[in-house]
PDB file of C-alpha atoms in Angstrom:
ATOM      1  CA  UNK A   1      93.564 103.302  74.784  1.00 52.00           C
ATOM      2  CA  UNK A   2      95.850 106.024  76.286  1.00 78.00           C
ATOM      3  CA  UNK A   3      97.259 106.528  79.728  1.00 88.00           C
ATOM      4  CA  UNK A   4      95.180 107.718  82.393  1.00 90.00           C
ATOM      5  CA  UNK A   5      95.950 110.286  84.237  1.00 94.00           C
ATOM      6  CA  UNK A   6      95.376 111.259  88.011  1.00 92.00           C
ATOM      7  CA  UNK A   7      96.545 114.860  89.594  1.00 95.00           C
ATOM      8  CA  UNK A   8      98.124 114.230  93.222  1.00 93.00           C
ATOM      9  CA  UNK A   9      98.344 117.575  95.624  1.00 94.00           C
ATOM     10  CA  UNK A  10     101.547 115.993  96.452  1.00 93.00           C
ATOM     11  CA  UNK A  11     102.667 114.497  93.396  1.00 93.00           C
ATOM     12  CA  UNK A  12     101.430 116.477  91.090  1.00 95.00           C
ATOM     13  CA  UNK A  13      99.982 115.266  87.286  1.00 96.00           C
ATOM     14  CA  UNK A  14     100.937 111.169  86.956  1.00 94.00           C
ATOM     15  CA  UNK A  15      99.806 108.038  86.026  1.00 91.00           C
ATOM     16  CA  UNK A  16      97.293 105.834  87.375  1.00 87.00           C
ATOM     17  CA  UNK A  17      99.584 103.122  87.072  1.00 82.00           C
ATOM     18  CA  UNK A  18     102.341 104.631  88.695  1.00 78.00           C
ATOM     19  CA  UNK A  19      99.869 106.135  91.287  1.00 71.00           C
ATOM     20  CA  UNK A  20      97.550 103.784  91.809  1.00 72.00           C
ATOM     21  CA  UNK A  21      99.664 100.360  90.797  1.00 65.00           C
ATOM     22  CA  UNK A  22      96.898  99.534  88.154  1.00 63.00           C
ATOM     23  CA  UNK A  23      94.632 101.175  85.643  1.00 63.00           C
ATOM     24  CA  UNK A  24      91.177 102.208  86.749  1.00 66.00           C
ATOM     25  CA  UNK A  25      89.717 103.090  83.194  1.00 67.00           C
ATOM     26  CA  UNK A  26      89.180 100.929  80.117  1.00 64.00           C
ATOM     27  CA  UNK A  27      88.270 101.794  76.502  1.00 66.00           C
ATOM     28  CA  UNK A  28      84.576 101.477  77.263  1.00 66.00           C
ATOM     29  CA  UNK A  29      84.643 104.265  79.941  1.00 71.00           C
ATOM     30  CA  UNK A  30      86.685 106.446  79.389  1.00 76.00           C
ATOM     31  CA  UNK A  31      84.346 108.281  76.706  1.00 79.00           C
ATOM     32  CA  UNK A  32      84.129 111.827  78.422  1.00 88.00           C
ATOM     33  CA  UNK A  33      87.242 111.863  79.753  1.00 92.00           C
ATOM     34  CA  UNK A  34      89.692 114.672  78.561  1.00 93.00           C
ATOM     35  CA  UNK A  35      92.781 114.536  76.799  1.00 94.00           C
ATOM     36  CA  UNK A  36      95.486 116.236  78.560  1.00 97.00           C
ATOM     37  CA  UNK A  37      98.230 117.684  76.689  1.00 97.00           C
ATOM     38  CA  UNK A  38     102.177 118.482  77.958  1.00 97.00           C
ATOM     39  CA  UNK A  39     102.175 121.352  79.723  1.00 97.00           C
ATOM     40  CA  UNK A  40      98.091 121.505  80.420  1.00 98.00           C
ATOM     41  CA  UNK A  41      96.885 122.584  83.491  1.00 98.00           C
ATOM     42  CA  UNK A  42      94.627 120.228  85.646  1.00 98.00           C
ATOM     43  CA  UNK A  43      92.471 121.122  88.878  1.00 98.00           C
ATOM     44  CA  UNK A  44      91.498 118.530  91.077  1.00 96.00           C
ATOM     45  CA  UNK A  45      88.345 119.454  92.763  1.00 95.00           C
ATOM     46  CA  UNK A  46      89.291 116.815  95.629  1.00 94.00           C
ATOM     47  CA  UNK A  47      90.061 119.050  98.529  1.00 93.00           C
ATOM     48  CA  UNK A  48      92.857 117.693 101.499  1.00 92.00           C
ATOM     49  CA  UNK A  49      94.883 119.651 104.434  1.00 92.00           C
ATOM     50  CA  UNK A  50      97.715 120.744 101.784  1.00 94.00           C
ATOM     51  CA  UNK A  51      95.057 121.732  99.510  1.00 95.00           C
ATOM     52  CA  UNK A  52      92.061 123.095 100.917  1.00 94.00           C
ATOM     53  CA  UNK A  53      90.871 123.980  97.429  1.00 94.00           C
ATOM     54  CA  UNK A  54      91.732 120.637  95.726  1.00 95.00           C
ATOM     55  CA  UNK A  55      94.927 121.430  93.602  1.00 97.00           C
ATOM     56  CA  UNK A  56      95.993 122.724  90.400  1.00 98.00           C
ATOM     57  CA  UNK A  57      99.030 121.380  88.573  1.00 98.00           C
ATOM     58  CA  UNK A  58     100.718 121.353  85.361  1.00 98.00           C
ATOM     59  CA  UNK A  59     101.486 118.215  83.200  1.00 98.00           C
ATOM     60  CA  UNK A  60     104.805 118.010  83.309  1.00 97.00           C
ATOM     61  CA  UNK A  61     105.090 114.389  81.907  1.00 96.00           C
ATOM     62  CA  UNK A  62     105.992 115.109  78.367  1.00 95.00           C
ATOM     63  CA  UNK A  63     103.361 113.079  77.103  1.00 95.00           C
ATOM     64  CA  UNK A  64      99.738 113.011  76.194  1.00 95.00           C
ATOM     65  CA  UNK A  65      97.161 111.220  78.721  1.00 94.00           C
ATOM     66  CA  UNK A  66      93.563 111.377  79.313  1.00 94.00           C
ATOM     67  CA  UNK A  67      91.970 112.545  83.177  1.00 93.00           C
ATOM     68  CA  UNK A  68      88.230 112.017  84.401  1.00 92.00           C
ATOM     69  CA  UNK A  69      85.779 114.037  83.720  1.00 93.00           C
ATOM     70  CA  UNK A  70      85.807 114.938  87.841  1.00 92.00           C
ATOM     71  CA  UNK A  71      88.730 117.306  86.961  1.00 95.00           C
ATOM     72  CA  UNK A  72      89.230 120.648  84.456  1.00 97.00           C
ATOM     73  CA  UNK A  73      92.134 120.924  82.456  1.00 97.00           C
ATOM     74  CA  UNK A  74      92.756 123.897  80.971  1.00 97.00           C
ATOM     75  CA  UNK A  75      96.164 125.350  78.803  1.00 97.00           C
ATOM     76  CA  UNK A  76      97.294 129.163  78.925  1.00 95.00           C
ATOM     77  CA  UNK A  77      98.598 130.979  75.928  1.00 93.00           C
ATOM     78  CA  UNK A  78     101.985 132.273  75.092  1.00 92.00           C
ATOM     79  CA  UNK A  79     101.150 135.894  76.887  1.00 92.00           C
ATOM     80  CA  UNK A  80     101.215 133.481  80.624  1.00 95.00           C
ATOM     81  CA  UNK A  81     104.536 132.249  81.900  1.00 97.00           C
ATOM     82  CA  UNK A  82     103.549 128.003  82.347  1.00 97.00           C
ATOM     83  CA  UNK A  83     106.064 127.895  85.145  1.00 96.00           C
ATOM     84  CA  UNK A  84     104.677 131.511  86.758  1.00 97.00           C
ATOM     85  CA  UNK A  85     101.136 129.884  86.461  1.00 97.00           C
ATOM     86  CA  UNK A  86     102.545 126.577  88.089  1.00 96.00           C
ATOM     87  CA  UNK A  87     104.395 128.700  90.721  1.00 95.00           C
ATOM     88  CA  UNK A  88     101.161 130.699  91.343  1.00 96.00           C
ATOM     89  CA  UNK A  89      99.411 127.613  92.252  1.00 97.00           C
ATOM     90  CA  UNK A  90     100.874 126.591  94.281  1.00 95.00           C
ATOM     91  CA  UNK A  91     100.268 129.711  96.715  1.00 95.00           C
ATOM     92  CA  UNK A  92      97.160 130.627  98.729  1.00 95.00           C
ATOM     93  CA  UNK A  93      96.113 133.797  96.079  1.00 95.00           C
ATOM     94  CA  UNK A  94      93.916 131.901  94.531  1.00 97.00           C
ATOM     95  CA  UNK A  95      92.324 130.837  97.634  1.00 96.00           C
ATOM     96  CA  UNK A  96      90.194 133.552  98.322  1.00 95.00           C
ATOM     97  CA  UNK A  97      88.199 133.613  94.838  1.00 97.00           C
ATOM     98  CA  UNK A  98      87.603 129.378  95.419  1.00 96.00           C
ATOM     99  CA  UNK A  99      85.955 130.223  99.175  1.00 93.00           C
ATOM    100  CA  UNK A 100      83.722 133.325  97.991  1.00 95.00           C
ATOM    101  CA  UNK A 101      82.690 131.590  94.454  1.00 94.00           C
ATOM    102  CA  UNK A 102      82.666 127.772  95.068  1.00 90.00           C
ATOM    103  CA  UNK A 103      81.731 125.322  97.924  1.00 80.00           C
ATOM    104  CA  UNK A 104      82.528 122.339  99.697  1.00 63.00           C
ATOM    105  CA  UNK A 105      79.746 120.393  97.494  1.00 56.00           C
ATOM    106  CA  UNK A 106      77.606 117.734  98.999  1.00 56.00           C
ATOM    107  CA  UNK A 107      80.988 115.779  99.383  1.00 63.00           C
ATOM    108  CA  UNK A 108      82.685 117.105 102.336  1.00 72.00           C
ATOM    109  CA  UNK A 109      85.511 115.832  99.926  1.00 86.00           C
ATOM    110  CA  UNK A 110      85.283 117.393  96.918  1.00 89.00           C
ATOM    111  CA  UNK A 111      85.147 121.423  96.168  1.00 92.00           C
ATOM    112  CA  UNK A 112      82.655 122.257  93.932  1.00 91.00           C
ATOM    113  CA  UNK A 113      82.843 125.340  91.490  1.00 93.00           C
ATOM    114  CA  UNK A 114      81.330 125.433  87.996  1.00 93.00           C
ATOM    115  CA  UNK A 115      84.136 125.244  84.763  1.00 94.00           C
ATOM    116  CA  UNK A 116      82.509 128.742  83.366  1.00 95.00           C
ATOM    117  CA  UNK A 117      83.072 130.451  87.018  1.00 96.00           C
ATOM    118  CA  UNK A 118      86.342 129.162  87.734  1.00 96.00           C
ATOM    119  CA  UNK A 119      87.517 130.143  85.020  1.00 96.00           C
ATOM    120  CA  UNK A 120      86.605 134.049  85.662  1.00 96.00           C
ATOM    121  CA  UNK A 121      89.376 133.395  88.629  1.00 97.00           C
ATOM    122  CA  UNK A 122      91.266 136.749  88.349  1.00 96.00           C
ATOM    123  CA  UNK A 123      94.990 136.214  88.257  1.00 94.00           C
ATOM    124  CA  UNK A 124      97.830 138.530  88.514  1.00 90.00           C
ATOM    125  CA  UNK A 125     100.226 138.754  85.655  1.00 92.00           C
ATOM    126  CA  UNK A 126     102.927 141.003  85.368  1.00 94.00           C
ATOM    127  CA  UNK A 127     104.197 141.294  81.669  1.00 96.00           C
ATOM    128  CA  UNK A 128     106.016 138.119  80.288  1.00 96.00           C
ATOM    129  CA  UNK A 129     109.298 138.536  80.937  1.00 96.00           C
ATOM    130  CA  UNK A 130     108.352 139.711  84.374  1.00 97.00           C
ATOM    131  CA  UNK A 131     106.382 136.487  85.191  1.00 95.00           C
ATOM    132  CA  UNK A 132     109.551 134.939  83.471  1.00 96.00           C
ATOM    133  CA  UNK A 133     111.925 136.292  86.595  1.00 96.00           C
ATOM    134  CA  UNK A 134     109.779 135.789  89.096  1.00 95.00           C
ATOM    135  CA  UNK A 135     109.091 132.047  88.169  1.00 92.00           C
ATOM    136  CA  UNK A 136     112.978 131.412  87.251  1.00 93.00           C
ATOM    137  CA  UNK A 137     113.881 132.932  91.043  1.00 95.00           C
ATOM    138  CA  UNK A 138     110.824 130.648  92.603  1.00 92.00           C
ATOM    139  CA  UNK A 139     112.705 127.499  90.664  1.00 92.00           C
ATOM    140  CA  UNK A 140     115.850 128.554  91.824  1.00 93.00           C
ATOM    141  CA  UNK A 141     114.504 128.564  95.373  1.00 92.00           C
ATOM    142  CA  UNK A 142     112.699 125.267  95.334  1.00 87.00           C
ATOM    143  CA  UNK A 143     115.589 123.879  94.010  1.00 88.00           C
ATOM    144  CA  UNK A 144     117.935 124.937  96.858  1.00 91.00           C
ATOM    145  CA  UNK A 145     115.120 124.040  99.660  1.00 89.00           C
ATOM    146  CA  UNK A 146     115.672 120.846  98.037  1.00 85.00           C
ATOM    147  CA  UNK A 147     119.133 120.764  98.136  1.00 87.00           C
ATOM    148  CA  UNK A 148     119.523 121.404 101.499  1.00 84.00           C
ATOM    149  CA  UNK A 149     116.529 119.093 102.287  1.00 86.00           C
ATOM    150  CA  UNK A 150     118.240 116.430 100.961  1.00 83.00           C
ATOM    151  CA  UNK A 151     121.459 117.486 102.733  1.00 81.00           C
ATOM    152  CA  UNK A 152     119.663 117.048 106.040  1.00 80.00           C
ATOM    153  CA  UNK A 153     117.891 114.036 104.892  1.00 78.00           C
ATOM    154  CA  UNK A 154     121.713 112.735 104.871  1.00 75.00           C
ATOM    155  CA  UNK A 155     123.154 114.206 107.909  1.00 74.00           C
ATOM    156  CA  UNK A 156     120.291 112.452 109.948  1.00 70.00           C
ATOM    157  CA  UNK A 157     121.550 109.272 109.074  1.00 71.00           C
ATOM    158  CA  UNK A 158     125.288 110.237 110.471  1.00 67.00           C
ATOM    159  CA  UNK A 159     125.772 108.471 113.794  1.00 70.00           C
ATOM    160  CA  UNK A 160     127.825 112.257 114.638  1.00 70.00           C
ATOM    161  CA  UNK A 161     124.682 114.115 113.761  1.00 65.00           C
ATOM    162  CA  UNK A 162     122.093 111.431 115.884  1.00 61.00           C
ATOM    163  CA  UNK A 163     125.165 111.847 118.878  1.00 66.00           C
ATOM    164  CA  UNK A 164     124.668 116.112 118.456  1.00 65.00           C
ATOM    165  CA  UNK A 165     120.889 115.515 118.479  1.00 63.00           C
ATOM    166  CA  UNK A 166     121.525 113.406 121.879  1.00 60.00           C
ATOM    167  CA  UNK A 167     123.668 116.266 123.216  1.00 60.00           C
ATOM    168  CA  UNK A 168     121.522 118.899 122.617  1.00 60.00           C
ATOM    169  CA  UNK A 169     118.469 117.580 124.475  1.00 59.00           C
ATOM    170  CA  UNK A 170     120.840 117.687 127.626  1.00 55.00           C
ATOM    171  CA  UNK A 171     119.742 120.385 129.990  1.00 55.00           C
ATOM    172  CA  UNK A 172     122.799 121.200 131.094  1.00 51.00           C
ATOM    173  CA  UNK A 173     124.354 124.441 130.226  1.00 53.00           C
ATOM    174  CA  UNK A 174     127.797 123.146 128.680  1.00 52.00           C
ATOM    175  CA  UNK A 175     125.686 120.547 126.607  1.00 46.00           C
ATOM    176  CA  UNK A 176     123.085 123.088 125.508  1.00 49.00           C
ATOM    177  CA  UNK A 177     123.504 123.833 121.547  1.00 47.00           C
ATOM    178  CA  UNK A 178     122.132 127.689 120.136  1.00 47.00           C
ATOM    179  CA  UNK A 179     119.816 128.080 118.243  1.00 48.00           C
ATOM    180  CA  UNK A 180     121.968 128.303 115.421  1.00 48.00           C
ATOM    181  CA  UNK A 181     124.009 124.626 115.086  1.00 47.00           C
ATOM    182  CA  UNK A 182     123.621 122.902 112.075  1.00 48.00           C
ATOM    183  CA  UNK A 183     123.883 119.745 111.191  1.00 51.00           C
ATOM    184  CA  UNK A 184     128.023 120.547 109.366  1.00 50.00           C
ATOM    185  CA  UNK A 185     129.023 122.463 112.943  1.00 48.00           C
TER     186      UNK A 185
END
């Protein structure tokens, strides 16, 4: 049998095991299901607040896996940036097309859109080495928010920092902190 996949709008492409903490699929139904290569794409028709679409999202696993029949997975060729596709994605742009071709479904859950028109979904590619920059400065990026996420994540759990916090709710003047105190001064 191989792994079974799920795609997360959080999380991304993992396993059911990790995800779920067992397997939902066995050898006798997992038939239809397709096989999901590294670096496929995957669209989860499942819609939620941080994806109003359902979302789309790259296997980034390094390793083969197989993902119900409820989703479409889909590769690009070597003329599409995988990380400006992935970066793409994870924008609104693609909104627009979902709302005026597809529809909520029966299941106020679940987006519905057929495989043949989604996949007319015009896209916006500069040349490669184009989508190449712009994906490598969006990595960048994410990777400092990150950074300095994690930073803060830290701070928070400095007594100093939770003592500033206390100060700055004070409504007097002298207490007040501007608008532009961080969490190093």
């Amino acid at each position: 049998m191989k792994e079974t996949f799920t795609n997360s709008a959080e999380h991304g492409v993992v396993s059911q095991l990790d995800y779920f903490d067992h397997d939902i699929t066995n050898d006798a139904n997992i038939g239809n299901y397709s096989v999901v290569y590294p670096d496929d794409f995957v669209y989860n028709p499942r819609i939620s607040t941080i994806a109003p679409c359902g979302p789309i999202n790259r296997n980034k696993l390094g390793r083969n896996g197989v993902m119900s029949p409820l989703y479409t997975v889909f590769s690009v060729d070597d003329m599409i940036s995988k990380l400006y596709l992935e970066h793409y994605f994870k924008t609104n742009r693609w909104h627009q097309f979902m709302f005026l071709e597809g529809n909520s479904g029966a299941r106020s859950d679940r987006f519905s859109i057929s495989d043949s028109i989604f996949f007319e979904m015009p896209i916006q590619c500069p040349v490669l080495e184009e989508q190449e920059l712009i994906a490598s400065f969006f990595d960048r990026l994410d990777s400092l928010i990150t950074l300095h996420q994690r930073k803060y994540d830290g701070c928070t759990l400095s007594p100093t920092f939770l003592e500033r916090c206390t100060l700055c709710r004070k409504t007097s003047p002298r207490n007040r902190c501007s608008a532009t105190t961080t969490p190093s001064g």
